[in-house]
Coordinates of C-alpha atoms in Angstrom, one line a residue:
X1 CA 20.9 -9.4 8.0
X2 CA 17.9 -11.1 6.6
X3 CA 16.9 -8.7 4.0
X4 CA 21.0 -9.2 3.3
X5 CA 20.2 -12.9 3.1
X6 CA 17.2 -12.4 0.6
X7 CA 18.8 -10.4 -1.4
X8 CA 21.4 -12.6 -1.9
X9 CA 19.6 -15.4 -2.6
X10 CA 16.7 -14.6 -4.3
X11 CA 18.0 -11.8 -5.9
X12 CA 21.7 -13.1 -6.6
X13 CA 23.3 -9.4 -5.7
X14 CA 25.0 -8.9 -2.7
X15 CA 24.9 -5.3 -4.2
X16 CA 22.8 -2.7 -2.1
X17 CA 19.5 -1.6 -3.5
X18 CA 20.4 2.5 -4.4
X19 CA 17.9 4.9 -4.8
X20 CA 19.9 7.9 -6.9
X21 CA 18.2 11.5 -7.5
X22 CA 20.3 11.9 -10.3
X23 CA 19.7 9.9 -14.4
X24 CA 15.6 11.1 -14.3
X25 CA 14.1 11.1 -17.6
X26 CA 10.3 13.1 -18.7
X27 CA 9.7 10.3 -20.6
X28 CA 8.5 6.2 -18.3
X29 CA 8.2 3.2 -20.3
X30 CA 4.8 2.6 -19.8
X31 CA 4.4 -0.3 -22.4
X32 CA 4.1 -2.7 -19.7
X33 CA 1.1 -5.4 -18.7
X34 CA -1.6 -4.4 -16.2
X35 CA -0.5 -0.8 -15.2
X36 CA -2.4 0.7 -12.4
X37 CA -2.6 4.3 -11.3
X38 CA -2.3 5.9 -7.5
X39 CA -3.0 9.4 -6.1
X40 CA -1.5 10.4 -3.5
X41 CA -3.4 13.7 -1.9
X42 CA -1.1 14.2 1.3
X43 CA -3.8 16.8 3.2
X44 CA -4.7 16.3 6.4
X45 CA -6.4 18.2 9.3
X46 CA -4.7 16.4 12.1
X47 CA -1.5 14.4 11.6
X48 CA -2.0 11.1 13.4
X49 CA 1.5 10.0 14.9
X50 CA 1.1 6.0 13.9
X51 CA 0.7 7.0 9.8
X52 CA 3.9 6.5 7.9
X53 CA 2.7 8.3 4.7
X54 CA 3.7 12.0 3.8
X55 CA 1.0 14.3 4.7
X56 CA 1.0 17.7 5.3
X57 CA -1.7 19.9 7.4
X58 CA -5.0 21.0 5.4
X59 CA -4.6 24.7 4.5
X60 CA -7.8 24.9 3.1
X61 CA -9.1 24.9 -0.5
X62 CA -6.9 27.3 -2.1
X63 CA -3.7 25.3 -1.4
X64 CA -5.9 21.9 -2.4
X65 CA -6.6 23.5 -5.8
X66 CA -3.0 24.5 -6.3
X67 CA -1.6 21.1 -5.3
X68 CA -4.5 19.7 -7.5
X69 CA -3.2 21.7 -10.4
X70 CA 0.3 20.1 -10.1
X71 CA -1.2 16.6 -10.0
X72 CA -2.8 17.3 -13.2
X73 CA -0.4 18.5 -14.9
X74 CA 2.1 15.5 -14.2
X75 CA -0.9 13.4 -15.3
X76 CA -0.7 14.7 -18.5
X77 CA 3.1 15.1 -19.0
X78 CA 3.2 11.2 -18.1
X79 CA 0.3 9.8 -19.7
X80 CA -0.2 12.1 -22.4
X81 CA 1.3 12.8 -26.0
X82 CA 1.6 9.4 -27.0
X83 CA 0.0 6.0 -27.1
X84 CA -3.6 6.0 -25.3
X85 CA -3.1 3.5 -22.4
X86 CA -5.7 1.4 -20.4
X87 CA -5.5 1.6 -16.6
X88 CA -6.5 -1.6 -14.7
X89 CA -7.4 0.4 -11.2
X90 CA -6.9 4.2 -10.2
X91 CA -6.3 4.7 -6.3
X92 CA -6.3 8.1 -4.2
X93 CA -4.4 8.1 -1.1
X94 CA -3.4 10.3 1.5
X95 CA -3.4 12.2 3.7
X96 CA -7.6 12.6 3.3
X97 CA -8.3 12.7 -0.4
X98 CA -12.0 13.5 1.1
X99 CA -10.5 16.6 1.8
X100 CA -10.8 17.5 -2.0
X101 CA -14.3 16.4 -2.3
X102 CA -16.0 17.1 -6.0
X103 CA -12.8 18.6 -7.1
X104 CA -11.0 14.9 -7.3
X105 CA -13.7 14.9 -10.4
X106 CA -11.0 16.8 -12.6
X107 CA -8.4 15.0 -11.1
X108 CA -10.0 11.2 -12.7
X109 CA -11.3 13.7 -15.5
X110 CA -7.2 14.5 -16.7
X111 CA -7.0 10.4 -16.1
X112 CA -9.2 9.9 -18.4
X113 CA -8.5 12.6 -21.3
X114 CA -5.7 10.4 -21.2
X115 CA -6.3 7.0 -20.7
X116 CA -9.3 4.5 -20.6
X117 CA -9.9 3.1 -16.8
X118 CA -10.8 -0.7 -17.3
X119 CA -11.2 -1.3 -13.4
X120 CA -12.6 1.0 -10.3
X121 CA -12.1 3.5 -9.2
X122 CA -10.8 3.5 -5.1
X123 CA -10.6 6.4 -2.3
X124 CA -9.1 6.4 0.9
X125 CA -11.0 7.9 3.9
X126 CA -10.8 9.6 7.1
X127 CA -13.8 8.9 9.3
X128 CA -14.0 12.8 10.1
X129 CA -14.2 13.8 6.7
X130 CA -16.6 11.6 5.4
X131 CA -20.1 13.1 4.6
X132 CA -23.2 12.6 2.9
X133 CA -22.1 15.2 0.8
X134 CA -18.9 14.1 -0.2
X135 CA -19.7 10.7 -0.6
X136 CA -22.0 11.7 -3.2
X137 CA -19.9 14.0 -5.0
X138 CA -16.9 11.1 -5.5
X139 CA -19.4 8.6 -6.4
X140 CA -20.6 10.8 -9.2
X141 CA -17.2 11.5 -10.5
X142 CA -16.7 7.6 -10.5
X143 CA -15.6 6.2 -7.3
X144 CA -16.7 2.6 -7.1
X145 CA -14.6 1.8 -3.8
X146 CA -13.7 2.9 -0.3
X147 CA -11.4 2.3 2.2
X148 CA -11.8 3.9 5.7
X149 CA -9.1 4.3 8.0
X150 CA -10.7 3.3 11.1
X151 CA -7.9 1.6 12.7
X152 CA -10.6 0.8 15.7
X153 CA -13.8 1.6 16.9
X154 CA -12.5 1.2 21.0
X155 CA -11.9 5.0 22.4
X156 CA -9.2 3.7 24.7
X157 CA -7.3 2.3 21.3
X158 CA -7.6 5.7 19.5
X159 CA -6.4 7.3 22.4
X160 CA -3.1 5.0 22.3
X161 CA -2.9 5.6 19.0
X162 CA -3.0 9.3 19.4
X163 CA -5.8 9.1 16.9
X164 CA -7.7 12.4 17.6
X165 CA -11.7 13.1 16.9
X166 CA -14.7 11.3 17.5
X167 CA -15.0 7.6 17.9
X168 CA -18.6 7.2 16.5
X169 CA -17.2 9.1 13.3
X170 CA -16.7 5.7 12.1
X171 CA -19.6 4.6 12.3
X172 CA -21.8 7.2 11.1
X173 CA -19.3 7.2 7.8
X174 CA -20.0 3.6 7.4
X175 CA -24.0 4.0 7.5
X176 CA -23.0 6.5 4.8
X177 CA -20.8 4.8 2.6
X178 CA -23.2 1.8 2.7
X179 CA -26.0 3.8 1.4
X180 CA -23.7 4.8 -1.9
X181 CA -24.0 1.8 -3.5
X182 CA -20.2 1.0 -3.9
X183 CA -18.8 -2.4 -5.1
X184 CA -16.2 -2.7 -1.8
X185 CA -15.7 -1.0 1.0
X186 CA -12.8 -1.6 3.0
X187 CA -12.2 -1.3 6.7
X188 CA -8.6 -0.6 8.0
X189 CA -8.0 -1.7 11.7
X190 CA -4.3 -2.2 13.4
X191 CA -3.6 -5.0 15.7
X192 CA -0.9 -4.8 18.5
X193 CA -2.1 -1.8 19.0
X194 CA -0.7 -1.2 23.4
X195 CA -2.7 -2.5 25.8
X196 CA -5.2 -3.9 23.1
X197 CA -6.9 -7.5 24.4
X198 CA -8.4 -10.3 22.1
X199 CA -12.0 -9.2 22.9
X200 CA -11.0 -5.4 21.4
X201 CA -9.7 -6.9 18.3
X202 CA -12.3 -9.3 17.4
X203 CA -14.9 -7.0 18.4
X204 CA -13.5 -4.1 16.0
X205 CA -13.6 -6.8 13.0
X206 CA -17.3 -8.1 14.0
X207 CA -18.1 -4.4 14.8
X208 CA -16.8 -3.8 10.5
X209 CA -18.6 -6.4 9.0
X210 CA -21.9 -5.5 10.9
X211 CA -21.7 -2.0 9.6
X212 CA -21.2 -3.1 6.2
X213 CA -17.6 -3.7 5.3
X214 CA -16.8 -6.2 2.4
X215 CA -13.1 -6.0 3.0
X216 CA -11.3 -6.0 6.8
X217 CA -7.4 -4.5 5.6
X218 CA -5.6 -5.5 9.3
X219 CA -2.2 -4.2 10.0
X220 CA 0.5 -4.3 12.8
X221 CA 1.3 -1.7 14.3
X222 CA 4.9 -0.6 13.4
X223 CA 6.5 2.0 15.1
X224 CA 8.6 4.2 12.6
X225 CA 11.7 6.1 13.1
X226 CA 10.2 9.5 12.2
X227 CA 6.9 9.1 13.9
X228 CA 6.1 10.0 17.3
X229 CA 4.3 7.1 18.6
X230 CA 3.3 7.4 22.2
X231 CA 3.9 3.7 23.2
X232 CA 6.2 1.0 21.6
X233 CA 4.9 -1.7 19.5
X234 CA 3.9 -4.8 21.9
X235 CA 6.5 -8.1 21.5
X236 CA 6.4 -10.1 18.5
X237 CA 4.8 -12.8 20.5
X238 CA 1.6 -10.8 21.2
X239 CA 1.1 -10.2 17.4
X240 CA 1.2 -13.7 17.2
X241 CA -1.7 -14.2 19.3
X242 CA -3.5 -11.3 17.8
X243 CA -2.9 -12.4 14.4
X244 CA -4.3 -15.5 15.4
X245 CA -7.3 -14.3 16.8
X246 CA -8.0 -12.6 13.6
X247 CA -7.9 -15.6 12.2
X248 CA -10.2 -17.1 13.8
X249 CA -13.0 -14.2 13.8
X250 CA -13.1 -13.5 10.3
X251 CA -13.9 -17.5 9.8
X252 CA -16.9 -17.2 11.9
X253 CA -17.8 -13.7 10.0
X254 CA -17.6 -15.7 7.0
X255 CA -15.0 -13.9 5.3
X256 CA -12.0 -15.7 3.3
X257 CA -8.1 -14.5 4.0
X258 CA -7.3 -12.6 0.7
X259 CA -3.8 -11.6 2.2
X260 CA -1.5 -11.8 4.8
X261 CA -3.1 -9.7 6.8
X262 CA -6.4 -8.9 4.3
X263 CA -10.4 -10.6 4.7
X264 CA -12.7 -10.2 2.4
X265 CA -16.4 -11.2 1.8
X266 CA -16.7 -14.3 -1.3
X267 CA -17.2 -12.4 -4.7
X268 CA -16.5 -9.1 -3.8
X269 CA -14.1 -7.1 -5.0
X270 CA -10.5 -6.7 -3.7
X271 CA -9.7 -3.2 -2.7
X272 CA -6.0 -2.8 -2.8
X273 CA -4.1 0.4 -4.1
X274 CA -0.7 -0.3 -5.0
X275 CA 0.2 -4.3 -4.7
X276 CA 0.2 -4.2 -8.3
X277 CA 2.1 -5.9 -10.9
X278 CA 3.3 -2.5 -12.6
X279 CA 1.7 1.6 -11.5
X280 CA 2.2 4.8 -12.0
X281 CA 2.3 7.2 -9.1
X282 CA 1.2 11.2 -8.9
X283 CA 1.7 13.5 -6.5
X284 CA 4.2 14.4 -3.8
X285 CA 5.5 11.1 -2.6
X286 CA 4.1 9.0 -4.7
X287 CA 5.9 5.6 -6.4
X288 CA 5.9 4.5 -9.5
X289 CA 6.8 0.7 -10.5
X290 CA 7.3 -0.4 -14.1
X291 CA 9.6 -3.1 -16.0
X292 CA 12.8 -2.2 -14.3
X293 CA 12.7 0.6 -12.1
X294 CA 11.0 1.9 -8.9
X295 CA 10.6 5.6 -8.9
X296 CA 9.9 8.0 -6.0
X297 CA 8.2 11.4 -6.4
X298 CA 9.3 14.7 -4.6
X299 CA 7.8 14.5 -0.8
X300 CA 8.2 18.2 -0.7
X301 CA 4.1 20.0 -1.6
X302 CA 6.4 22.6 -3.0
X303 CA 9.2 20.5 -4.5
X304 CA 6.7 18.8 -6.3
X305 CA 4.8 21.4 -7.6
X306 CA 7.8 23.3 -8.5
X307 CA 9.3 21.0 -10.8
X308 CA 6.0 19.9 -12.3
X309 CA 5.7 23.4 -13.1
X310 CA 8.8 23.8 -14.5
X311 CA 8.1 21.0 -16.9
X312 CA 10.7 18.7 -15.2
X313 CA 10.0 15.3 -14.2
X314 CA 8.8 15.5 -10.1
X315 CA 11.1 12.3 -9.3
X316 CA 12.9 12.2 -6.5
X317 CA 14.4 9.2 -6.7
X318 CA 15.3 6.5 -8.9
X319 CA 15.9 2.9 -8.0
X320 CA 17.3 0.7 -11.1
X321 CA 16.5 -3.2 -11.2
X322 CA 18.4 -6.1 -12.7
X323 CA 15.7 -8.3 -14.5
X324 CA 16.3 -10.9 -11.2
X325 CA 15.5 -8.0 -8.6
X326 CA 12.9 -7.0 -10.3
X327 CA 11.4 -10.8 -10.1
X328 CA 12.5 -11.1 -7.1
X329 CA 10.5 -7.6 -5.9
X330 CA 7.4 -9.5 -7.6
X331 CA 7.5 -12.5 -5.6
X332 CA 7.7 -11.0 -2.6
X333 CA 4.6 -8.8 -3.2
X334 CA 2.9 -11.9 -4.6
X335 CA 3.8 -13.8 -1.5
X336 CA 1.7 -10.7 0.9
X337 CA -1.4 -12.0 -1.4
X338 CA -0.5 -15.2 -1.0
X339 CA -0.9 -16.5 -4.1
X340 CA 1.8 -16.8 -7.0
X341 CA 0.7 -17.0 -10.0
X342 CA 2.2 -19.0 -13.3
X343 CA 0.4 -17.6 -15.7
X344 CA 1.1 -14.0 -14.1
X345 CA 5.1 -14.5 -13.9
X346 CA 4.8 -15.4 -17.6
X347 CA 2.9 -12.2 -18.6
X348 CA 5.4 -9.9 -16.9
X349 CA 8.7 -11.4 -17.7
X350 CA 8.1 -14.2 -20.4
X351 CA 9.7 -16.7 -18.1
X352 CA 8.5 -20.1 -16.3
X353 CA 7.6 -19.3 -12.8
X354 CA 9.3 -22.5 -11.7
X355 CA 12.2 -22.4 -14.0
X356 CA 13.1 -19.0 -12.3
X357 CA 12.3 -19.4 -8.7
X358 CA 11.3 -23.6 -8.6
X359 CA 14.5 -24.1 -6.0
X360 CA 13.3 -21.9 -3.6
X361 CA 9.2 -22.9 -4.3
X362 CA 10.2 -26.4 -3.7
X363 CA 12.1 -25.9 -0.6
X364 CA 9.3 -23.9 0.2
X365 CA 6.8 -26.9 -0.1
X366 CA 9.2 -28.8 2.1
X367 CA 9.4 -26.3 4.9
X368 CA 5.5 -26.0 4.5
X369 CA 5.7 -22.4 3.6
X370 CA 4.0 -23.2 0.2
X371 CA 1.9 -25.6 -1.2
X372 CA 1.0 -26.4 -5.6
X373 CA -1.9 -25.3 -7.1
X374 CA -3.6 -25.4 -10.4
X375 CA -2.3 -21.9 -10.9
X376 CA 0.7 -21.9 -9.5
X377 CA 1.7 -21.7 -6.2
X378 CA 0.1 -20.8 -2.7
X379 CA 1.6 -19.5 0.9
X380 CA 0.4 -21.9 3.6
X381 CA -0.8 -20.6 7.1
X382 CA 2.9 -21.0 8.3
X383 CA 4.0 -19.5 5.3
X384 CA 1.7 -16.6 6.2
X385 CA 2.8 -16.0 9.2
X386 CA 7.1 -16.1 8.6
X387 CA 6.1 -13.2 6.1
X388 CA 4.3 -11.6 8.6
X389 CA 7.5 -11.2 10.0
X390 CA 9.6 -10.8 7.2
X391 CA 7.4 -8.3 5.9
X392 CA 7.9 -6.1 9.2
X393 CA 11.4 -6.4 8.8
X394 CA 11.2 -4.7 5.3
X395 CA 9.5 -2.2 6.3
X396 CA 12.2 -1.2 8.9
X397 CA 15.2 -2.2 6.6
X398 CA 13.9 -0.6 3.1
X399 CA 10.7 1.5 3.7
X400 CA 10.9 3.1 7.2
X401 CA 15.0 4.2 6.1
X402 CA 13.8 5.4 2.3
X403 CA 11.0 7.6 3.9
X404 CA 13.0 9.2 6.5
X405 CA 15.3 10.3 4.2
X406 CA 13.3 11.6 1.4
X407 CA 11.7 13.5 3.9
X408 CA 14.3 14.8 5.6
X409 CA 14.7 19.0 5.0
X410 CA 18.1 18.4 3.1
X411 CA 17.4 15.1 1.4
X412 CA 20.6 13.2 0.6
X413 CA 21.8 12.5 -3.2
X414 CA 21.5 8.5 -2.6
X415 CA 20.0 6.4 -0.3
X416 CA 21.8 3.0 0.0
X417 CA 19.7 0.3 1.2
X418 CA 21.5 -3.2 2.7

C-alpha cells in the first residue's frame, strides 16, 4: 500500500513498475552525467544466510578465471567501439571479489582499455579472505578503497547470523587493510541483529573506528523471502532504539551521519558502490541505471556467461521509466543520503528541483521531514528515520520480490511490481 501510494504521488502512475526479459538491445545509452561502474563477483566459500545478493559457492580458480573472462568480455561489448567514456567510481561486489585476488588486475585493466576512471577504485571484503597478500595485489592494480563485511565483532551475533568462521578474522583484516595506505575503509555492521543489546551495538562501532575504519556502513537486518535466516528480524520498535543508539555513538566517535544509516570520519572519502546518479553493471546479477531504464543482468554463472559468449546482451531484465519515475527513483536515492541536491537534479534532467518536486519538499519542511539549504534540500533526523522505514518496505515490496524471481530456476517472462 505505501509503495502504491508513492508511486502514485510522486511518480503520477498508478501503473505497476514491469521488469520485461524481452525488447534488450547490445547497444546502452551511455551519454549520460556522472556514470559509475560496479562488479559484481558472486564467489563465495560459505553462503551466509542474512546476504541478499547472488552468490554462488567458490569452485576454485579455474571457474573464477572462466567467470572472469565473461565479465571482460561484456566490459568491452558495453564500453567499447565507440566514444571513450570517463567513469566517476568503479565498485566490485560479491560474493568475495578477494576471492579473485591479482586477477581483478585485468578485470580494471579491460575498464580501462576502455574508459578513463576519474574516481577510486572500491572492493568489497570478506574478513576470511583478506590477506596480506591479497591486499597488496588489489592495491597494486588500483584499489583505493575497502569495505569489509564485518557485520559484528560479538561471536554470539555471528552465530545468530549464521555467519560462519573466525571472529578475530575481522580484526586481523583491519590491521591489514590499515597498513595499505587506502583513502577509505569502510566497516559494515547490522543492527537488530536477535538478541543483540545496546552495549553490543555501540561497542561493534567504537570497536571499527579503533581499528581504523573511516566509514561505519550500518544496516537492519531484513529477513528475505529466499534466505534462510535462523531468527526473525526483532520489532520495528527495537530498530528504533538501536538506530538511536547509533546515533548517539558515532557523535561521541566523532564521525558525521553521511546517510541514513552511513558515518563517516570529516574529509574522508565516501565509500558507496551503487547510490549513484547513473551506472553500468557487469557480471551475473548485476544493475545497470541510465537516463530511462533500469537493467538487470542474468543471475545464472552460466546464463551469463553463455550469452556474453554468444555475443548477446547478458540482460535479464528490463525496466522502462517515464521521465517522472525516473525522477522520482532519484529522489528517493537522494533522500537515503540525505541530501538533495539542486544543482544535481538540474544536471540530470535539466529541470528545477523545486519546480518538479517543490509540493511535496514544502510539505516536507512542514512535516519536518526536510529542511532548505544552500544547495538544495536536506532530510531532518525525523525525516531520517520515516525512510528508515520506508526504505525497508522497498526492499520487501520491489527488491526482495525482483530477486526471488530472477533467481528462481525457471525465471518468469515479467515481473510486475505494485
Amino acid at each position: 500500500m505505501l509503495t502504491t501510494l508513492l508511486r502514485a504521488g510522486i511518480g503520477r502512475t498508478i501503473k505497476p513498475f514491469v521488469f520485461e526479459s524481452t525488447g534488450h538491445t547490445a547497444a546502452l545509452d551511455l551519454d549520460v552525467p556522472a556514470l559509475g561502474a560496479y562488479v559484481h563477483i558472486p564467489f563465495c566459500e560459505s553462503l551466509c544466510p542474512f546476504c541478499p545478493y547472488y552468490k554462488v559457492p567458490y569452485a576454485g580458480g579455474e571457474a573464477m578465471e572462466s567467470y572472469l573472462d565473461a565479465v571482460e568480455g561484456e566490459i568491452a561489448a558495453v564500453l567499447g567501439g565507440g566514444e571513450r567514456r570517463t567513469l566517476t567510481s568503479l565498485y566490485f561486489g560479491g560474493g568475495s571479489p578477494a576471492l579473485a585476488g591479482a586477477s581483478i588486475a585485468r578485470v580494471i585493466a579491460a575498464v580501462r582499455a576502455c574508459a578513463d576512471i576519474s574516481g577510486g577504485i572500491g572492493v568489497e571484503l570478506h574478513p576470511r579472505d583478506v590477506t596480506g597478500e591479497t591486499v597488496t595485489a588489489l592495491a597494486e592494480a588500483g584499489m583505493t578503497m575497502a569495505s569489509l563485511g564485518v557485520q559484528s565483532f560479538r561471536p554470539a551475533m555471528l552465530a545468530a547470523l549464521g555467519r560462519a568462521g573466525d571472529p578475530d578474522d575481522a580484526e586481523r583484516a583491519l590491521a591489514v587493510l590499515g597498513s595499505a595506505g587506502l583513502d577509505a575503509v569502510d566497516v559494515d555492521l547490522i543492527f537488530g541483529i536477535p538478541g543483540q543489546s545496546d552495549e553490543d551495538l555501540a561497542r561493534d562501532f567504537e570497536r571499527a573506528v579503533e581499528l581504523g575504519a573511516t566509514q561505519v556502513s550500518t544496516y537492519p537486518f531484513i529477513d528475505f523471502t529466499y534466505a534462510e535466516n535462523r531468527h526473525p528480524p526483532v520489532p520495528e520498535r527495537r530498530k528504533r532504539e538501536l538506530l538511536a543508539v547509533l546515533l548517539a555513538t558515532a557523535e561521541a566517535c566523532g564521525f558525521e551521519r553521511s546517510s541514513v544509516w552511513t558515518f563517516r570520519r570529516a574529509g574522508t572519502p565516501a565509500y558507496s558502490s551503487i547510490t549513484r546518479d547513473n551506472f553500468v553493471g557487469f557480471g551475473a546479477s548485476a544493475t545497470t541505471l541510465l537516463r530511462d531504464e533500469f537493467k538487470v543482468n542474468a543471475f545464472s554463472v552460466a546464463a551469463y556467461s553463455e550469452a556474453v559468449a554468444a555475443g548477446r546482451p547478458a540482460t535479464a531484465y528490463t525496466l522502462r521509466f517515464t521521465t517522472r519515475t525516473r525522477q522520482a527513483y532519484w529522489l528517493f536515492w537522494a533522500c537515503y543520503g540525505m541530501e538533495i541536491g539542486r544543482e544535481r537534479f538540474r544536471t540530470l534532467f535539466g529541470r528545477d528541483l523545486d519546480a518538479v518536486f517543490g509540493g511535496w519538499l514544502a510539505a516536507a519542511r512542514l512535516a519536518g521531514i526536510a529542511e532548505r539549504t544552500g544547495r538544495g534540500w536536506r532530510l531532518t533526523a525525523r525525516g531520517a528515520y520515516l525512510y528508515h522505514i520506508v526504505e525497508q518496505v522497498y526492499t520487501h515490496q520491489y527488491i526482495d520480490k525482483t530477486w526471488a524471481a530472477a533467481m528462481a530456476p525457471d525465471p518468469p517472462e515479467r515481473i510486475v511490481l505494485w
